[in-house]
Short mmCIF file of C-alpha atoms and ligand atoms in Angstrom, two decimals:
data_model
loop_
_atom_site.label_atom_id
_atom_site.label_comp_id
_atom_site.label_asym_id
_atom_site.label_seq_id
_atom_site.Cartn_x
_atom_site.Cartn_y
_atom_site.Cartn_z
CA MET A 1 -13.05 69.36 9.99
CA ALA A 2 -15.48 70.34 7.27
CA GLU A 3 -14.76 68.94 3.83
CA HIS A 4 -13.40 71.34 1.24
CA GLU A 5 -15.88 72.15 -1.50
CA TRP A 6 -13.35 71.16 -4.18
CA MET A 7 -13.03 67.65 -2.71
CA LYS A 8 -16.42 66.77 -4.21
CA ASP A 9 -14.96 66.46 -7.71
CA ILE A 10 -11.97 64.48 -6.50
CA ARG A 11 -14.10 62.11 -4.42
CA ALA A 12 -16.26 61.50 -7.47
CA LEU A 13 -13.28 59.62 -8.90
CA VAL A 14 -13.35 56.98 -6.14
CA GLY A 15 -14.18 53.65 -7.71
CA LYS A 16 -13.00 54.74 -11.16
CA GLU A 17 -11.30 52.00 -13.17
CA TYR A 18 -8.36 52.84 -15.36
CA GLY A 19 -7.40 50.91 -18.45
CA ARG A 20 -4.80 48.26 -19.03
CA VAL A 21 -1.09 48.77 -18.61
CA LEU A 22 0.65 46.06 -20.62
CA ALA A 23 3.91 44.28 -19.88
CA TRP A 24 6.87 44.91 -22.18
CA ASP A 25 7.99 41.30 -21.91
CA GLU A 26 6.34 38.02 -21.23
CA VAL A 27 7.30 36.22 -18.03
CA ASN A 28 10.76 34.89 -18.89
CA ALA A 29 13.55 32.86 -17.36
CA PRO A 30 16.42 35.37 -17.88
CA MET A 31 14.59 38.10 -15.93
CA ILE A 32 13.71 35.59 -13.23
CA ARG A 33 17.34 34.47 -12.98
CA GLN A 34 18.63 38.05 -12.77
CA TRP A 35 16.02 39.06 -10.20
CA CYS A 36 16.95 36.07 -8.03
CA GLU A 37 20.63 36.97 -8.34
CA VAL A 38 20.03 40.58 -7.32
CA MET A 39 17.72 39.65 -4.45
CA GLY A 40 19.95 36.85 -3.21
CA VAL A 41 17.21 34.27 -3.72
CA ASP A 42 18.50 30.74 -4.17
CA ASN A 43 15.65 28.36 -4.94
CA ALA A 44 15.67 25.72 -7.66
CA ALA A 45 11.96 26.31 -8.30
CA TYR A 46 12.92 29.59 -9.95
CA THR A 47 16.00 28.51 -11.86
CA ASP A 48 15.88 24.78 -12.61
CA ALA A 49 14.92 24.77 -16.28
CA ALA A 50 14.60 20.98 -16.38
CA ALA A 51 11.93 21.02 -13.68
CA GLY A 52 10.04 23.93 -15.30
CA VAL A 53 10.75 27.39 -13.94
CA THR A 54 8.17 29.43 -12.03
CA ALA A 55 8.51 33.13 -11.25
CA PRO A 56 8.90 34.27 -7.63
CA ALA A 57 5.49 35.59 -6.58
CA THR A 58 6.95 38.85 -5.39
CA MET A 59 8.13 39.61 -8.95
CA LEU A 60 4.49 40.36 -9.83
CA GLN A 61 5.01 44.10 -10.17
CA VAL A 62 8.23 43.61 -12.14
CA TRP A 63 6.53 42.36 -15.29
CA CYS A 64 4.57 45.54 -15.96
CA LEU A 65 7.13 48.16 -14.98
CA GLU A 66 7.76 50.99 -17.41
CA GLY A 67 11.57 50.79 -17.31
CA LEU A 68 13.99 53.67 -16.95
CA LYS A 69 11.93 56.13 -19.01
CA THR A 70 8.96 57.54 -17.12
CA ASN A 71 5.54 56.59 -18.53
CA ASN A 72 7.12 54.54 -21.29
CA TYR A 73 4.51 51.80 -21.57
CA PRO A 74 4.06 49.36 -24.45
CA PRO A 75 1.76 50.30 -27.34
CA GLY A 76 -1.83 49.41 -26.51
CA SER A 77 -1.48 50.50 -22.89
CA THR A 78 -3.94 53.02 -21.52
CA THR A 79 -3.03 56.69 -21.81
CA GLU A 80 -5.21 57.55 -18.80
CA ASN A 81 -3.40 58.67 -15.67
CA PRO A 82 -4.40 56.40 -12.78
CA TYR A 83 -2.85 58.98 -10.44
CA GLU A 84 -5.15 61.80 -11.54
CA ALA A 85 -6.60 62.14 -8.01
CA LEU A 86 -3.10 62.83 -6.72
CA LYS A 87 -2.56 65.45 -9.44
CA LEU A 88 -5.83 67.14 -8.49
CA LEU A 89 -4.85 67.19 -4.79
CA GLU A 90 -1.51 68.65 -5.79
CA ALA A 91 -3.29 71.48 -7.60
CA GLN A 92 -5.13 72.25 -4.35
CA GLY A 93 -1.87 72.75 -2.47
CA TYR A 94 -0.88 69.25 -1.34
CA PRO A 95 2.44 68.82 -3.18
CA SER A 96 4.20 66.13 -1.16
CA VAL A 97 3.70 62.42 -1.28
CA VAL A 98 4.96 59.52 0.76
CA ALA A 99 4.24 55.85 0.22
CA VAL A 100 2.54 54.39 3.29
CA ASN A 101 2.03 50.71 2.65
CA SER A 102 1.51 48.15 -0.05
CA ASP A 103 -0.24 44.79 0.21
CA LEU A 104 0.29 42.12 -2.41
CA GLU A 105 -1.88 39.08 -3.03
CA PHE A 106 -0.97 36.22 -5.34
CA GLU A 107 -3.47 33.84 -6.93
CA ARG A 108 -0.99 31.37 -8.38
CA ALA A 109 2.55 30.94 -9.63
CA LEU A 110 3.47 32.44 -13.01
CA ARG A 111 5.37 30.57 -15.70
CA PRO A 112 7.54 31.73 -18.61
CA GLY A 113 5.49 32.64 -21.67
CA GLU A 114 2.62 34.30 -19.78
CA LYS A 115 1.89 37.88 -20.76
CA LEU A 116 0.54 40.16 -18.04
CA TYR A 117 -1.28 43.45 -17.76
CA TYR A 118 -2.81 45.31 -14.88
CA THR A 119 -5.71 47.64 -14.34
CA THR A 120 -5.99 50.26 -11.63
CA ARG A 121 -8.94 51.31 -9.51
CA LEU A 122 -9.00 54.34 -7.24
CA ASP A 123 -10.03 52.48 -4.11
CA THR A 124 -10.42 55.05 -1.33
CA ILE A 125 -9.58 58.61 -0.32
CA GLY A 126 -9.60 59.12 3.44
CA GLN A 127 -10.80 62.16 5.33
CA GLU A 128 -8.30 64.99 5.67
CA LYS A 129 -5.84 64.19 8.44
CA THR A 130 -2.94 65.95 10.12
CA THR A 131 0.13 63.84 10.84
CA ALA A 132 3.66 64.71 11.93
CA LEU A 133 4.51 65.16 8.24
CA GLY A 134 1.70 67.53 7.47
CA THR A 135 -1.96 67.71 6.53
CA GLY A 136 -3.44 65.71 3.69
CA PHE A 137 -5.21 62.62 2.46
CA PHE A 138 -4.50 58.90 2.46
CA VAL A 139 -5.18 57.66 -1.08
CA THR A 140 -5.40 53.97 -1.89
CA LEU A 141 -5.06 52.52 -5.37
CA ALA A 142 -5.85 48.90 -6.18
CA MET A 143 -4.10 47.18 -9.05
CA ASP A 144 -5.33 43.85 -10.43
CA TYR A 145 -2.90 41.77 -12.47
CA PHE A 146 -4.10 39.48 -15.25
CA SER A 147 -2.50 36.84 -17.44
CA GLN A 148 -3.65 37.13 -21.05
CA GLY A 149 -5.56 34.07 -22.13
CA ASP A 150 -4.15 34.09 -25.66
CA ALA A 151 -0.60 33.74 -24.35
CA ARG A 152 -1.54 30.43 -22.73
CA ARG A 153 -4.20 29.08 -25.11
CA PRO A 154 -5.60 30.92 -28.18
CA GLY A 155 -8.97 32.40 -27.36
CA GLY A 156 -8.65 31.49 -23.69
CA PRO A 157 -10.00 33.86 -21.02
CA ASP A 158 -7.79 36.32 -19.19
CA GLU A 159 -7.10 35.15 -15.67
CA LYS A 160 -6.53 37.26 -12.56
CA VAL A 161 -3.18 36.25 -11.07
CA GLY A 162 -2.66 38.77 -8.28
CA SER A 163 -3.45 42.17 -6.87
CA GLN A 164 -1.73 45.01 -5.13
CA LEU A 165 -3.02 47.71 -2.81
CA PHE A 166 -0.87 50.82 -2.84
CA ARG A 167 -1.51 53.55 -0.27
CA VAL A 168 0.10 56.97 -0.25
CA PHE A 169 -0.26 60.08 1.89
CA LYS A 170 -0.63 63.17 -0.28
CA PHE A 171 0.03 66.16 1.91
CA ARG A 172 0.98 69.76 2.52
CA PRO A 173 4.20 69.60 4.60
CA ALA A 174 4.00 70.89 8.16
CA HIS A 175 7.45 72.42 7.67
CA PRO A 176 8.45 73.62 4.21
CA VAL A 177 11.76 72.00 3.34
CA LYS A 178 13.24 74.91 1.45
CA PRO A 179 12.17 78.52 0.97
CA ALA A 180 11.63 79.63 -2.62
CA ALA A 181 14.92 81.40 -3.34
CA ALA A 182 13.37 83.77 -5.86
CA ASP A 183 10.69 84.97 -3.46
CA ALA A 184 12.55 87.50 -1.31
CA ALA A 185 9.32 88.53 0.40
CA ALA A 186 8.71 85.01 1.67
CA PRO A 187 8.84 84.80 5.45
CA ALA A 188 11.81 82.97 6.92
CA VAL A 189 11.19 79.26 7.28
CA THR A 190 10.76 78.24 10.88
CA GLN A 191 13.82 76.35 12.08
CA VAL A 192 12.67 72.79 12.42
CA LYS A 193 13.89 71.10 15.55
CA ARG A 194 15.29 67.62 15.87
CA PRO A 195 12.95 64.92 17.04
CA PRO A 196 14.27 63.79 20.44
CA PRO A 197 15.31 60.14 20.71
CA GLY A 198 12.96 57.72 22.39
CA MET A 199 14.27 57.30 25.93
CA SER A 200 13.55 54.64 28.52
CA ASP A 201 15.06 53.42 31.79
CA ASP A 202 17.17 51.07 29.66
CA THR A 203 18.63 53.79 27.43
CA ARG A 204 18.76 56.85 29.69
CA PHE A 205 22.40 56.20 30.73
CA PHE A 206 23.47 56.50 27.10
CA TRP A 207 21.95 59.96 26.67
CA ASP A 208 23.16 61.10 30.10
CA GLY A 209 26.59 60.00 28.89
CA THR A 210 26.52 62.00 25.68
CA ARG A 211 25.43 65.04 27.66
CA ALA A 212 28.57 64.58 29.77
CA GLY A 213 30.70 64.12 26.64
CA LYS A 214 31.04 60.37 27.15
CA LEU A 215 30.18 57.56 24.77
CA LEU A 216 29.06 54.75 27.07
CA ILE A 217 28.68 51.09 26.18
CA GLN A 218 26.57 48.81 28.32
CA ARG A 219 28.59 45.97 29.87
CA CYS A 220 27.36 42.82 31.58
CA THR A 221 28.93 42.63 35.04
CA ALA A 222 28.52 38.84 35.11
CA CYS A 223 30.36 37.95 31.88
CA ALA A 224 31.77 41.33 30.71
CA THR A 225 30.04 41.12 27.29
CA LEU A 226 29.48 44.55 25.75
CA ARG A 227 26.16 45.29 24.10
CA HIS A 228 24.54 48.02 22.03
CA PRO A 229 21.80 49.06 21.58
CA PRO A 230 21.12 48.97 25.31
CA GLY A 231 18.77 46.39 26.75
CA PRO A 232 17.85 45.00 30.13
CA VAL A 233 19.32 41.50 29.71
CA CYS A 234 22.73 40.21 28.64
CA PRO A 235 22.20 38.23 25.41
CA SER A 236 25.18 35.99 26.31
CA CYS A 237 24.48 34.94 29.92
CA HIS A 238 21.02 36.42 30.61
CA SER A 239 22.21 38.41 33.58
CA PHE A 240 20.29 41.56 34.47
CA ASP A 241 23.36 43.16 36.06
CA TRP A 242 25.29 45.71 34.10
CA ASP A 243 27.49 48.74 34.27
CA THR A 244 29.06 50.83 31.53
CA LEU A 245 32.39 51.20 29.81
CA GLN A 246 33.42 54.55 28.43
CA ALA A 247 34.38 54.05 24.79
CA SER A 248 37.43 55.74 23.33
CA GLY A 249 35.21 57.20 20.62
CA ARG A 250 37.46 55.79 17.93
CA GLY A 251 35.99 53.47 15.35
CA THR A 252 35.59 52.73 11.67
CA VAL A 253 32.74 53.03 9.19
CA HIS A 254 31.42 49.46 9.05
CA SER A 255 28.68 50.43 6.59
CA PHE A 256 26.76 53.53 5.61
CA VAL A 257 23.84 54.97 3.67
CA VAL A 258 23.41 58.41 2.14
CA MET A 259 19.83 59.63 2.41
CA HIS A 260 18.76 61.69 -0.63
CA TYR A 261 14.97 61.53 -0.59
CA PRO A 262 12.61 62.25 0.95
CA GLU A 263 14.19 65.47 2.21
CA VAL A 264 12.88 65.57 5.74
CA PRO A 265 13.65 68.56 7.92
CA PRO A 266 15.70 69.36 9.92
CA PHE A 267 18.38 67.32 8.19
CA ASP A 268 20.68 68.50 5.42
CA HIS A 269 20.62 66.39 2.30
CA PRO A 270 22.30 64.32 1.06
CA ASN A 271 22.59 63.01 4.62
CA PRO A 272 25.36 60.45 5.29
CA ILE A 273 24.59 58.02 8.10
CA GLY A 274 27.15 55.51 9.30
CA LEU A 275 27.07 52.19 11.05
CA ILE A 276 30.14 52.78 13.20
CA GLU A 277 32.14 49.90 14.60
CA LEU A 278 33.77 51.11 17.79
CA GLU A 279 37.23 49.81 18.60
CA GLU A 280 35.67 48.15 21.66
CA GLY A 281 33.66 45.98 19.22
CA THR A 282 30.05 47.21 19.42
CA ARG A 283 28.39 49.13 16.61
CA LEU A 284 26.08 52.10 16.59
CA VAL A 285 24.23 54.16 14.01
CA ALA A 286 25.17 57.83 13.85
CA GLN A 287 25.32 60.75 11.49
CA LEU A 288 28.65 61.36 9.74
CA VAL A 289 29.95 64.92 9.75
CA GLY A 290 32.85 66.68 8.07
CA VAL A 291 32.80 64.45 5.01
CA ALA A 292 31.23 64.93 1.60
CA PRO A 293 28.54 62.25 1.07
CA GLY A 294 30.42 60.92 -1.96
CA ASP A 295 33.64 60.53 0.03
CA VAL A 296 32.34 58.21 2.76
CA ALA A 297 34.11 54.87 2.57
CA ILE A 298 33.78 51.58 4.39
CA GLY A 299 36.70 51.09 6.74
CA GLN A 300 37.30 54.82 7.12
CA PRO A 301 38.58 55.64 10.65
CA VAL A 302 36.30 58.04 12.51
CA GLN A 303 36.22 59.78 15.88
CA VAL A 304 33.16 60.66 17.90
CA GLU A 305 32.22 64.23 18.65
CA PHE A 306 29.31 65.49 20.71
CA ASN A 307 27.02 68.10 19.25
CA THR A 308 24.12 69.86 20.89
CA PHE A 309 20.78 70.21 19.12
CA GLU A 310 17.54 71.87 20.00
CA THR A 311 14.54 69.56 20.14
CA GLY A 312 10.93 70.40 20.71
CA ASP A 313 11.61 69.49 24.33
CA GLY A 314 14.91 71.06 25.42
CA ASP A 315 18.43 70.42 24.17
CA MET A 316 20.01 67.08 23.50
CA VAL A 317 23.53 65.96 22.75
CA LEU A 318 24.10 63.54 19.89
CA PRO A 319 27.21 61.52 19.21
CA GLN A 320 28.33 62.12 15.63
CA PHE A 321 31.38 60.80 13.85
CA ARG A 322 34.01 62.65 11.84
CA PRO A 323 36.75 61.09 9.71
CA THR A 324 40.08 61.39 11.50
CA ALA A 325 43.15 63.15 10.12
CA ARG A 326 44.61 59.70 9.49
CA ALA A 327 41.88 59.05 6.92
CA VAL A 328 42.44 62.37 5.21
CA ALA A 329 46.19 61.74 5.03
CA ALA A 330 45.58 58.30 3.53
CA ALA A 331 43.22 59.67 0.88
ZN1 ZN B 1 26.57 38.43 30.49
#
């Protein structure tokens, strides 16, 4: 595909270096301790003051974060926008963004008292590409992190301590998520279809079951262990022989998430998704229906129901779970 004329100015930014973004706080033991607590990291190297604390390497980005207020960086930080290429793409009709991947490299451990900053370089902008999400550009930013020399030894040189590659896809969505309500003349948004589940010889029985209104659990015929998701071998006795058990469809919410962003069609958002523990003992992931996202609760009794959806390749029947009357009465 021929390059857009306007890309010339945006590509001219590749290689551009943006100024320093300073850290609010020096590397410090309280933040390290709290980070470890939140992350569930238990390692004396990070918390044993007597031995001399070091910061977990993966905290690198933490030290220079802006905090809860957007773009609230310490005085002396650059006022340039390292994301200007993304803003320019947005102006050309590529409004959506999704993070693709991030690679971190660490030069050495950090110790309390060090004061960091980072600089950003616009590393690459790929050729225009069309993906399942839409059409746009992969943009890679490279951040280099430095420890200020003065914080370690007056007049000492700044030292590079790590780097981070951050790649995003800046795109025009293939399927607009919502029509502009004010624009009555806008054409109706095409109904986006569900992506069909990946199906193999190991999983086909499950989807045949839902089509027949049955929730089937794979069962080892050698040792009777139930398993889900389906697989060719019994994890308990390694037998390849199996049949199925029809589940009652009753279960409880073992855990759940509520998806808010990104709003990906064809789903409604917020989108509650449960990890359902069936009364037979296996668990499966399924969408929760008939419950406000804020009302989902762990332990809530639910009952399966089978709903038909259009995919790009015929209909499919999905098991979904609805709180039972018992739960409503208890609430
Ligand atoms: Zn078995």
